[in-house]
Amino acid sequence: MGKIEWAMWANEQALAAGLIYATGGIVGVAGQFRGWQFAAFGIAAGVFVCLLEYPRSKRGKGTSVERTGQYCFTVCVKAFGPLTRNYYVRAFLHAALCVPGGFMLATVLGCVCLGIASLIYLSAAIHGEHWEPILPRTEPPKRVGNSIKEPPQNPPPRPPPELRRKKADKLETAAYDNPMSVTINE
Amino acid sequence: MSNWIINQGLSAFILVVWMGINIFLFVYYYLFYDLGPQFEYTRELLGSALAWARAPAAVLNFNCMLILLPVCRNLLSLLRGSFIYFALLKQLDKNLTFHKLVAYMIALMTAVHTVAHLLNAEWYTNSFQGRYGPLASKLSMLGDSRELNTTYLNPFRSNSTTPTIFVFTTIAGLTGVVITLALILIITSSMEVIRRSYFEVFWYTHHLFIIFFAGLVFHGAGRIVRSQQVTNPPHNNSFCKDQPENWGKIPECPVPQFAGGFPQTWMWVIGPMIIYLCERLLRFIRYMQPVSYRKIVIRPSKVLELQLVKPGFKMEVGQYVFLNCPAISQLEWHPFTMTSAPEEDFFSVHIRSVGDWTEKLIKMVENLPEGGMAVDGPFGTASEDVFDYEVSMLVGAGIGVTPFASILKSIWYKFKDSDPKLRTKRIYFYWLCRETYAFEWFADLLQVLEKDMEERGMRDFLTYKLYLTGWDQSHVNHAMVHFDKDTDIITGLKQKTHYGRPNWDREFEQVRQENPSSVVGTFLCGPQALAKDLEKKCVRYSDVDPRKTTFYFNKENF
């Protein structure tokens, strides 16, 4: 199926799952449903998953597209080192977080979506992928080329000699030779 | 403002109509369930939550009907072929945009619908457990029994039914969860990032729509939305609702009867489902037609030219086909614009090596091709309209020049045959390219055209400008030394190559001056940024006055 980086899809799925988990939790708590404690957990877990998944990973091949304003999240997620870098940890974490959601209807959709995200992350981990932060590149300041300090060794290119020869009858009127047209280029 | 109307007005109008229908459906069905007397007792149990669930359901019916239609490319091709008002045709270019818009609406309405039903499930349970007072309890206690002649209102029938159990034991609940899950997976795999990088994931996951529609059709089969039926003698709600304990005991208050609503979703979606099925059948039939190789050429810059022959294949200028090579991948179909003219007895495509599939294809044909190819199409895009405009501006960036190659070749043939169907009087062709090798493909075509035009004394018919956008110092040096040669040093053509990007303001001004009171069609095959630029210029240089020049913009995109 081509060289796909599963983590990219897992990331989209997990972010969506986090939102759905949190929304279901809000409905459960606001409506004071039976089992609202699971809904409260759902809100917390959903928000946590969103924060964790918001910064996109740098792709193995190709250009990575950042999400808007993800830099501060990248820094936070990066601070946890191997815990966030490794996708096995993420797969296990999502699987664990999704279980309480299954006990209540409002969060059951979030639970299943997060479970699917966990499975895709497992696939990513098995394929050896890992999370890499997207950091802004510090460009080395452009150096002025060395050649600017040396005077040119060769004269500028001139048209071949037969063109340079002035026509005898026009010698007096010709002030100087124009090898190239100096009017504005079309 | 008036220029905006010319170029964008119809799209805006269609959007307004679509949104208007959505709003109308939402409000109508909300009021139907929130004010209708047959739902008074239901509202006793659920408040407005039922209306909040049924209103988005109506909008969902409408949009699920619409979503299949923009992706029936064979159907759209048929529509383009038939005689329809010229301006409507431009709308068909935006079919994918509309598909996505409808999809967003479906997602939004699904969210509202689901949340409302979560509330419903919870409140039905509460009613059954007597938390809402005597009327609610009495209503919930109504059983579903033929002997006692009662029909139920509350679908929760026992104390041990929790919302979760209810969802997984009813048709509506189960189908609802399954199709919402399918929808979520479809949406996450359709995100631009995934679609542009891993088309296969997007395409295969998108086929979950089959599960979506199957579940959708059966979603209402359980008929658990109940409305009150007229009984004989009639049950007077306003009189009887204060004395639920007397129901069945006094003549004014017989036990109220309820019945489920007839499922309606299938009526909305069955038409488009059949149309889409026909669409897929047509694609399959075309797939089975044998395709033979006529000529294979490997060009510089890793470009492959394939000339193919297929019985019964008819094309028009600038159309594209989908190619499938079972030897590389059974299920992958990739679109390519055809570079041959309809007047030729074969069709050709130029394929550039950009990804796995194209790389494998080029490698495969370098040795003799072992497999056959399958072709679906042709499908029409905007370029078909180029001969309907008096004046056309054609802009191709890099390999985006391919549809215009087809057009230029067709012009040459029409010219030779003096085809009266040719309405076009002038063509301006702009080709933007980064590297010089790219010119080689069509340098011969342009040379032939150039010679032909001169022989017939019609130099004005085709004006072409080539822009080398990736020039560097060596190009400059080379140009400076050979400045006075008659033909261009890079292409060998009489028209000199320009360096850098075109100044579009100047170009549009020139076209406007040379063609007063004409309708000019601008066609682009190239990057999005350039499309935005050209679209703005079209709007800016157009004039509502029919005696002055008007520019219309058409874009192709893959």
Coordinates of C-alpha atoms in Angstrom, one line a residue, chain B residues 13-533:
Chain B
F13 CA -26.2 31.4 -5.7
I14 CA -26.1 27.6 -5.5
L15 CA -24.5 27.8 -2.0
V16 CA -27.2 30.1 -0.9
V17 CA -30.0 27.8 -2.2
W18 CA -28.4 24.8 -0.6
M19 CA -28.0 26.5 2.7
G20 CA -31.5 27.8 2.5
I21 CA -32.9 24.3 2.0
N22 CA -30.9 23.1 5.0
I23 CA -32.2 25.8 7.2
F24 CA -35.7 25.3 6.0
L25 CA -35.6 21.6 6.7
F26 CA -34.1 22.1 10.1
V27 CA -36.6 24.7 11.2
Y28 CA -39.6 22.9 9.7
Y29 CA -38.9 19.6 11.3
Y30 CA -37.9 21.2 14.6
L31 CA -41.3 22.9 14.8
F32 CA -43.0 19.7 13.5
Y33 CA -41.7 17.8 16.5
D34 CA -41.7 20.6 19.0
L35 CA -45.2 21.8 18.4
G36 CA -47.1 18.9 16.8
P37 CA -49.9 17.7 19.0
Q38 CA -49.2 14.0 18.2
F39 CA -45.9 14.4 20.1
E40 CA -47.3 16.2 23.1
Y41 CA -46.9 13.1 25.3
T42 CA -43.4 12.4 23.9
R43 CA -42.4 16.0 24.9
E44 CA -43.7 15.2 28.4
L45 CA -40.9 12.7 28.6
L46 CA -38.2 14.3 26.5
G47 CA -38.8 18.0 26.3
S48 CA -37.4 19.5 23.2
A49 CA -34.7 16.9 22.8
L50 CA -36.7 14.9 20.3
A51 CA -37.1 17.9 18.1
W52 CA -33.4 18.6 18.4
A53 CA -32.7 15.0 17.2
R54 CA -35.2 15.0 14.3
A55 CA -34.4 18.3 12.8
P56 CA -30.7 17.4 12.0
A57 CA -32.0 14.0 10.9
A58 CA -34.0 15.8 8.1
V59 CA -31.0 17.8 7.1
L60 CA -28.9 14.6 7.1
N61 CA -31.4 12.9 4.8
F62 CA -31.1 15.8 2.4
N63 CA -27.3 15.9 2.5
C64 CA -26.8 12.1 2.3
M65 CA -28.8 12.3 -0.8
L66 CA -26.6 15.0 -2.3
I67 CA -23.2 13.6 -1.3
L68 CA -23.0 10.8 -3.8
L69 CA -23.9 12.9 -6.8
P70 CA -20.8 15.2 -7.3
V71 CA -18.5 12.1 -7.4
C72 CA -20.3 10.4 -10.3
R73 CA -17.7 11.5 -12.9
N74 CA -19.3 9.6 -15.7
L75 CA -22.6 11.2 -15.0
L76 CA -21.1 14.6 -14.9
S77 CA -19.3 13.9 -18.1
L78 CA -22.7 13.1 -19.7
L79 CA -24.1 16.4 -18.4
R80 CA -21.3 18.3 -19.8
G81 CA -21.8 16.8 -23.2
S82 CA -25.5 17.7 -23.4
F83 CA -26.7 21.2 -24.2
I84 CA -26.9 23.1 -20.9
Y85 CA -26.7 26.8 -20.3
F86 CA -23.0 27.7 -20.6
A87 CA -22.6 29.2 -17.2
L88 CA -23.9 26.1 -15.4
L89 CA -21.1 24.0 -16.9
K90 CA -18.5 26.0 -14.9
Q91 CA -20.2 24.8 -11.7
L92 CA -19.4 21.2 -12.5
D93 CA -15.7 22.1 -12.0
K94 CA -16.3 22.6 -8.4
N95 CA -17.8 19.2 -7.8
L96 CA -15.2 18.1 -5.2
T97 CA -15.6 21.3 -3.3
F98 CA -19.3 20.7 -3.1
H99 CA -18.8 17.1 -2.0
K100 CA -16.6 18.3 0.9
L101 CA -19.0 21.0 1.9
V102 CA -21.9 18.5 2.1
A103 CA -19.6 16.2 4.1
Y104 CA -18.9 18.9 6.6
M105 CA -22.6 19.5 7.0
I106 CA -23.2 15.7 7.5
A107 CA -20.6 15.7 10.2
L108 CA -22.0 18.7 12.0
M109 CA -25.6 17.4 11.9
T110 CA -24.4 13.9 13.0
A111 CA -22.9 15.6 16.1
V112 CA -26.1 17.4 16.9
H113 CA -28.2 14.4 16.3
T114 CA -26.0 12.1 18.4
V115 CA -25.9 14.5 21.4
A116 CA -29.7 15.0 21.2
H117 CA -30.2 11.2 21.2
L118 CA -27.9 10.8 24.2
L119 CA -30.2 13.1 26.1
N120 CA -33.2 11.2 24.8
A121 CA -31.8 7.9 26.0
E122 CA -31.0 9.2 29.4
W123 CA -34.4 10.9 29.9
Y124 CA -36.3 8.0 28.7
T125 CA -34.5 5.9 31.3
N126 CA -35.3 8.5 34.0
S127 CA -39.0 8.6 33.0
F128 CA -39.2 4.9 33.2
Q129 CA -37.8 5.0 36.7
G130 CA -40.4 7.5 37.8
R131 CA -38.1 10.5 38.2
Y132 CA -40.3 12.8 36.2
G133 CA -43.7 12.6 38.0
P134 CA -46.9 10.6 37.6
L135 CA -47.8 11.5 34.0
A136 CA -44.3 10.5 32.7
S137 CA -44.4 7.3 34.7
K138 CA -47.8 6.4 33.5
L139 CA -46.8 7.0 29.9
S140 CA -43.6 5.0 30.3
M141 CA -45.6 2.1 31.8
L142 CA -47.7 1.7 28.8
G143 CA -46.9 -1.7 27.6
D144 CA -46.8 -3.2 24.2
S145 CA -49.5 -5.8 24.5
R146 CA -52.2 -7.0 22.0
E147 CA -54.4 -8.6 24.7
L148 CA -54.5 -5.4 26.8
N149 CA -54.7 -3.3 23.7
T150 CA -51.9 -1.0 24.6
T151 CA -49.0 0.3 22.6
Y152 CA -45.9 1.6 24.1
L153 CA -44.5 5.1 24.0
N154 CA -41.2 4.8 25.9
P155 CA -38.8 2.4 24.0
F156 CA -37.2 1.6 27.4
R157 CA -39.2 -1.3 28.6
S158 CA -37.5 -2.4 31.8
N159 CA -35.6 -1.2 34.8
S160 CA -32.5 -3.0 33.8
T161 CA -32.2 -1.3 30.4
T162 CA -29.4 1.2 30.6
P163 CA -28.8 3.6 27.7
T164 CA -25.8 1.5 26.7
I165 CA -27.7 -1.7 26.6
F166 CA -30.5 0.0 24.7
V167 CA -28.1 1.2 22.0
F168 CA -26.6 -2.1 21.4
T169 CA -29.9 -4.0 21.4
T170 CA -31.9 -1.9 19.0
I171 CA -31.5 -1.5 15.3
A172 CA -31.4 2.3 15.5
G173 CA -28.8 2.3 18.3
L174 CA -26.5 -0.3 16.7
T175 CA -26.7 1.1 13.2
G176 CA -26.2 4.6 14.6
V177 CA -23.0 3.7 16.4
V178 CA -21.6 1.8 13.5
I179 CA -22.3 4.4 10.9
T180 CA -21.0 7.2 13.1
L181 CA -17.8 5.3 13.5
A182 CA -17.6 4.8 9.8
L183 CA -18.1 8.5 9.2
I184 CA -15.4 9.4 11.7
L185 CA -12.9 7.0 10.0
I186 CA -13.8 8.4 6.6
I187 CA -13.3 12.0 7.8
T188 CA -9.9 11.4 9.6
S189 CA -8.5 9.6 6.6
S190 CA -9.7 12.4 4.3
M191 CA -7.7 15.1 5.9
E192 CA -5.6 16.9 3.4
V193 CA -2.4 15.7 4.9
I194 CA -3.4 12.1 4.6
R195 CA -5.0 12.5 1.2
R196 CA -2.1 14.2 -0.4
S197 CA 0.5 11.8 1.0
Y198 CA -1.1 8.4 1.2
F199 CA -3.9 8.4 -1.4
E200 CA -4.5 4.6 -0.9
V201 CA -5.4 5.0 2.8
F202 CA -7.8 7.7 1.9
W203 CA -9.4 5.8 -1.0
Y204 CA -9.7 2.4 0.7
T205 CA -11.1 3.9 4.0
H206 CA -13.5 6.0 2.0
H207 CA -15.2 2.9 0.9
L208 CA -16.6 2.6 4.4
F209 CA -19.3 4.8 2.8
I210 CA -20.9 1.5 1.7
I211 CA -21.4 0.5 5.4
F212 CA -22.5 4.1 6.1
F213 CA -25.3 4.0 3.5
A214 CA -26.4 0.4 4.4
G215 CA -26.7 1.3 8.1
L216 CA -28.4 4.6 7.3
V217 CA -31.1 2.9 5.3
F218 CA -31.9 0.5 8.2
H219 CA -31.4 3.1 10.9
G220 CA -35.1 3.9 11.2
A221 CA -36.4 0.3 10.8
G222 CA -37.1 -0.1 14.5
R223 CA -39.7 2.7 14.4
I224 CA -38.9 3.8 17.9
V225 CA -40.0 7.4 17.3
R226 CA -43.6 7.2 18.4
S227 CA -46.5 9.5 17.7
Q228 CA -49.9 9.5 19.2
Q229 CA -52.7 7.9 17.1
V230 CA -56.3 9.0 17.1
T231 CA -58.4 6.6 19.2
N232 CA -62.2 5.9 19.1
P233 CA -63.4 7.5 21.5
P234 CA -60.7 10.2 21.2
H235 CA -58.3 10.8 24.0
N236 CA -58.4 14.5 25.0
N237 CA -54.8 15.3 26.0
S238 CA -55.5 18.6 27.8
F239 CA -58.2 17.1 29.9
C240 CA -56.6 13.8 30.6
K241 CA -53.0 14.7 31.2
D242 CA -53.7 15.7 34.8
Q243 CA -55.3 12.5 35.7
P244 CA -53.2 9.6 34.4
E245 CA -54.5 7.3 37.0
N246 CA -58.0 7.4 35.4
W247 CA -56.9 6.4 32.0
G248 CA -59.0 3.5 30.7
K249 CA -61.5 4.0 33.5
I250 CA -63.4 7.0 32.3
P251 CA -64.9 7.4 28.9
E252 CA -63.1 10.7 28.1
C253 CA -59.7 9.2 28.6
P254 CA -59.2 5.9 26.9
V255 CA -55.7 4.6 27.0
P256 CA -53.7 6.6 24.4
Q257 CA -52.3 4.6 21.5
F258 CA -49.0 5.2 19.8
A259 CA -47.3 4.0 16.6
G260 CA -43.9 4.3 15.2
G261 CA -43.1 6.5 12.2
F262 CA -42.5 4.9 8.8
P263 CA -38.8 5.0 8.0
Q264 CA -38.2 7.6 5.3
T265 CA -34.4 7.8 4.8
W266 CA -34.4 5.2 2.1
M267 CA -36.7 7.4 0.0
W268 CA -34.1 10.1 0.0
V269 CA -31.0 8.1 -0.7
I270 CA -32.2 5.3 -2.9
G271 CA -32.0 7.3 -6.1
P272 CA -28.4 8.5 -5.7
M273 CA -27.4 5.1 -4.5
I274 CA -28.7 3.6 -7.7
I275 CA -27.0 6.3 -9.8
Y276 CA -23.7 5.7 -8.0
L277 CA -24.1 2.0 -8.5
C278 CA -24.5 2.6 -12.3
E279 CA -21.5 4.8 -12.2
R280 CA -19.3 2.1 -10.6
L281 CA -20.7 -0.5 -13.1
L282 CA -19.8 1.8 -16.0
R283 CA -16.3 2.2 -14.6
F284 CA -16.0 -1.6 -14.4
I285 CA -17.3 -2.2 -17.9
R286 CA -14.8 0.3 -19.3
Y287 CA -12.1 -1.5 -17.2
M288 CA -12.8 -4.7 -19.0
Q289 CA -12.2 -3.2 -22.5
P290 CA -8.9 -4.4 -24.0
V291 CA -6.3 -1.7 -24.3
S292 CA -3.2 -2.2 -26.6
Y293 CA 0.1 -0.3 -26.7
R294 CA 0.8 1.5 -29.9
K295 CA 4.0 3.3 -29.1
I296 CA 6.1 3.9 -25.9
V297 CA 8.6 6.7 -25.7
I298 CA 10.8 7.6 -22.8
R299 CA 11.5 11.3 -22.9
P300 CA 14.2 13.3 -21.0
S301 CA 13.4 14.5 -17.5
K302 CA 11.9 11.1 -16.6
V303 CA 8.8 11.6 -18.6
L304 CA 7.0 8.6 -20.3
E305 CA 4.9 9.0 -23.3
L306 CA 2.3 6.2 -23.8
Q307 CA 0.3 5.9 -27.0
L308 CA -2.6 3.5 -26.5
V309 CA -5.5 2.2 -28.6
K310 CA -8.9 1.2 -27.2
P311 CA -11.9 0.1 -29.3
G312 CA -14.7 2.5 -29.2
F313 CA -12.8 5.2 -27.4
K314 CA -13.8 8.8 -28.2
M315 CA -12.3 11.8 -26.6
E316 CA -12.4 15.6 -26.7
V317 CA -9.6 18.1 -26.2
G318 CA -8.2 18.4 -22.7
Q319 CA -10.0 15.4 -21.2
Y320 CA -8.4 13.0 -18.8
V321 CA -8.4 9.3 -18.3
F322 CA -7.8 7.0 -15.3
L323 CA -5.1 4.4 -15.9
N324 CA -4.8 1.1 -14.0
C325 CA -1.9 -1.3 -14.3
P326 CA -2.8 -4.6 -12.7
A327 CA 0.8 -5.7 -12.8
I328 CA 1.7 -2.9 -10.4
S329 CA -1.4 -2.6 -8.3
Q330 CA -4.8 -4.2 -8.8
L331 CA -6.8 -1.4 -7.2
E332 CA -5.0 1.8 -8.0
W333 CA -6.4 4.2 -10.6
H334 CA -4.5 7.3 -11.4
P335 CA -5.7 10.3 -13.5
F336 CA -3.7 11.6 -16.5
T337 CA -4.6 14.3 -19.0
M338 CA -4.4 13.2 -22.6
T339 CA -1.9 14.9 -24.8
S340 CA -3.2 13.7 -28.1
A341 CA -5.9 15.4 -30.2
P342 CA -9.3 13.8 -30.9
E343 CA -8.4 13.8 -34.6
E344 CA -5.8 11.1 -34.1
D345 CA -6.6 7.4 -34.1
F346 CA -4.9 6.7 -30.8
F347 CA -4.7 8.5 -27.5
S348 CA -1.5 9.4 -25.6
V349 CA -0.6 10.4 -22.1
H350 CA 2.7 11.9 -20.8
I351 CA 3.5 10.5 -17.4
R352 CA 6.0 12.1 -15.0
S353 CA 7.7 10.1 -12.3
V354 CA 6.4 11.5 -9.1
G355 CA 5.5 8.6 -6.8
D356 CA 5.6 4.9 -6.3
W357 CA 3.1 3.9 -9.0
T358 CA 4.6 6.2 -11.7
E359 CA 8.1 5.1 -10.9
K360 CA 7.2 1.4 -11.1
L361 CA 5.4 2.1 -14.4
I362 CA 8.4 3.7 -16.0
K363 CA 10.6 0.9 -14.8
M364 CA 8.2 -1.7 -16.1
V365 CA 8.0 -0.2 -19.6
E366 CA 11.7 0.3 -19.9
N367 CA 11.9 -3.5 -20.3
L368 CA 9.0 -4.7 -22.4
P369 CA 5.7 -4.1 -20.7
E370 CA 4.5 -7.4 -19.2
G371 CA 1.0 -6.4 -18.3
G372 CA -1.9 -4.8 -20.0
M373 CA -3.4 -1.5 -18.9
A374 CA -7.0 -0.6 -18.1
V375 CA -8.4 2.8 -19.0
D376 CA -11.5 4.5 -17.5
G377 CA -12.7 7.6 -19.2
P378 CA -12.5 10.0 -20.8
F379 CA -13.7 12.5 -18.4
G380 CA -14.2 16.1 -19.3
T381 CA -12.8 19.1 -17.5
A382 CA -12.8 22.8 -18.3
S383 CA -10.5 22.6 -21.3
E384 CA -13.4 21.3 -23.4
D385 CA -14.8 24.8 -23.5
V386 CA -11.8 26.4 -25.1
F387 CA -13.1 26.5 -28.6
D388 CA -16.4 28.2 -27.4
Y389 CA -14.6 31.3 -26.5
E390 CA -13.6 33.9 -29.1
V391 CA -10.3 34.5 -27.4
S392 CA -8.6 32.0 -25.1
M393 CA -5.7 32.5 -22.7
L394 CA -4.0 29.2 -21.9
V395 CA -1.6 29.0 -19.0
G396 CA 0.3 25.8 -18.2
A397 CA 2.9 25.4 -15.5
G398 CA 5.4 22.6 -16.0
I399 CA 3.6 19.3 -16.7
G400 CA 0.4 21.3 -16.3
V401 CA 0.8 22.1 -20.0
T402 CA -0.5 18.7 -21.0
P403 CA -4.2 19.5 -21.6
F404 CA -3.0 22.4 -23.7
A405 CA -0.8 20.2 -25.8
S406 CA -4.0 18.3 -26.8
I407 CA -5.7 21.6 -27.6
L408 CA -2.8 22.9 -29.8
K409 CA -2.6 19.6 -31.7
S410 CA -6.3 19.8 -32.3
I411 CA -6.1 23.3 -33.5
W412 CA -3.5 22.2 -36.0
Y413 CA -5.8 19.5 -37.3
K414 CA -8.9 21.8 -37.4
F415 CA -6.8 24.3 -39.3
K416 CA -5.8 21.8 -41.9
D417 CA -9.4 20.8 -42.4
S418 CA -10.7 24.3 -42.1
D419 CA -13.2 23.2 -39.5
P420 CA -16.1 25.7 -39.4
K421 CA -16.9 24.6 -35.8
L422 CA -13.8 26.5 -34.6
R423 CA -15.2 29.7 -33.0
T424 CA -11.8 30.7 -31.7
K425 CA -10.2 33.6 -33.4
R426 CA -7.1 34.1 -31.2
I427 CA -5.2 32.0 -28.7
Y428 CA -2.6 33.2 -26.2
F429 CA -0.5 30.4 -24.8
Y430 CA 1.7 30.9 -21.7
W431 CA 4.0 28.1 -20.7
L432 CA 5.9 28.3 -17.4
C433 CA 8.7 25.9 -16.8
R434 CA 11.6 25.4 -14.5
E435 CA 14.1 23.5 -16.6
T436 CA 15.0 23.6 -20.2
Y437 CA 14.8 19.8 -20.8
A438 CA 11.1 20.1 -20.4
F439 CA 10.8 22.0 -23.6
E440 CA 12.0 19.2 -25.7
W441 CA 8.7 17.3 -25.6
F442 CA 6.7 19.8 -27.5
A443 CA 9.3 21.8 -29.2
D444 CA 8.7 19.8 -32.4
L445 CA 4.9 20.4 -32.1
L446 CA 5.4 24.1 -31.6
Q447 CA 7.9 24.3 -34.5
V448 CA 5.5 22.6 -36.8
L449 CA 2.7 25.0 -35.7
E450 CA 4.9 28.0 -36.1
K451 CA 5.8 27.0 -39.7
D452 CA 2.2 26.2 -40.5
M453 CA 0.9 29.5 -39.2
E454 CA 3.5 31.4 -41.2
E455 CA 2.7 29.5 -44.4
R456 CA -1.0 30.3 -44.1
G457 CA -0.2 33.9 -43.2
M458 CA -2.0 33.6 -39.9
R459 CA 0.7 34.5 -37.5
D460 CA -1.8 36.3 -35.2
F461 CA -3.9 33.3 -34.5
L462 CA -1.6 31.8 -32.0
T463 CA 0.6 33.9 -29.7
Y464 CA 2.7 31.9 -27.4
K465 CA 5.2 33.0 -24.7
L466 CA 7.5 30.6 -22.9
Y467 CA 8.8 31.5 -19.5
L468 CA 11.8 29.8 -18.0
T469 CA 11.3 30.4 -14.3
G470 CA 14.4 28.5 -13.1
W471 CA 17.0 30.5 -14.9
D472 CA 20.5 31.1 -13.5
Q473 CA 23.7 32.9 -14.5
S474 CA 24.7 30.4 -17.1
H475 CA 21.5 31.0 -19.0
V476 CA 22.1 34.7 -18.9
N477 CA 25.6 34.3 -20.3
H478 CA 24.5 32.0 -23.0
A479 CA 21.7 34.4 -24.0
M480 CA 23.9 37.4 -24.0
V481 CA 26.4 35.8 -26.4
H482 CA 23.7 34.6 -28.8
F483 CA 21.4 37.6 -28.5
D484 CA 21.1 38.3 -32.2
K485 CA 20.3 34.8 -33.4
D486 CA 17.0 34.5 -35.3
T487 CA 15.7 31.6 -33.3
D488 CA 15.7 31.0 -29.6
I489 CA 18.8 29.2 -28.3
I490 CA 16.8 26.9 -26.0
T491 CA 13.8 25.8 -28.0
G492 CA 14.9 26.6 -31.6
L493 CA 11.6 28.5 -32.0
K494 CA 11.2 32.0 -33.5
Q495 CA 9.6 33.2 -30.3
K496 CA 12.2 34.1 -27.8
T497 CA 12.1 32.5 -24.3
H498 CA 11.3 34.9 -21.5
Y499 CA 13.2 34.5 -18.2
G500 CA 11.4 34.7 -14.9
R501 CA 7.7 34.8 -14.2
P502 CA 5.2 36.6 -16.4
N503 CA 3.9 40.0 -15.4
W504 CA 0.2 39.2 -15.5
D505 CA -1.0 42.7 -15.4
R506 CA 0.9 43.5 -18.6
E507 CA -0.4 40.3 -20.2
F508 CA -4.0 40.9 -19.4
E509 CA -3.7 44.5 -20.5
Q510 CA -2.2 43.4 -23.8
V511 CA -5.0 40.9 -24.4
R512 CA -7.6 43.5 -23.5
Q513 CA -6.2 46.0 -25.9
E514 CA -5.8 43.6 -28.7
N515 CA -9.4 42.2 -28.3
P516 CA -11.9 44.8 -27.3
S517 CA -15.5 43.7 -26.8
S518 CA -14.5 40.0 -26.7
V519 CA -15.3 37.3 -24.2
V520 CA -12.0 35.8 -23.1
G521 CA -11.7 32.4 -21.4
T522 CA -8.7 31.9 -19.2
F523 CA -7.6 28.3 -18.6
L524 CA -5.0 27.3 -16.1
C525 CA -3.4 24.0 -15.3
G526 CA -1.0 24.7 -12.5
P527 CA -0.5 25.5 -8.8
Q528 CA -3.1 26.9 -6.5
A529 CA -1.2 30.1 -5.9
L530 CA -1.2 30.9 -9.6
A531 CA -4.9 30.1 -9.8
K532 CA -5.7 32.6 -7.2
D533 CA -3.6 35.2 -8.9

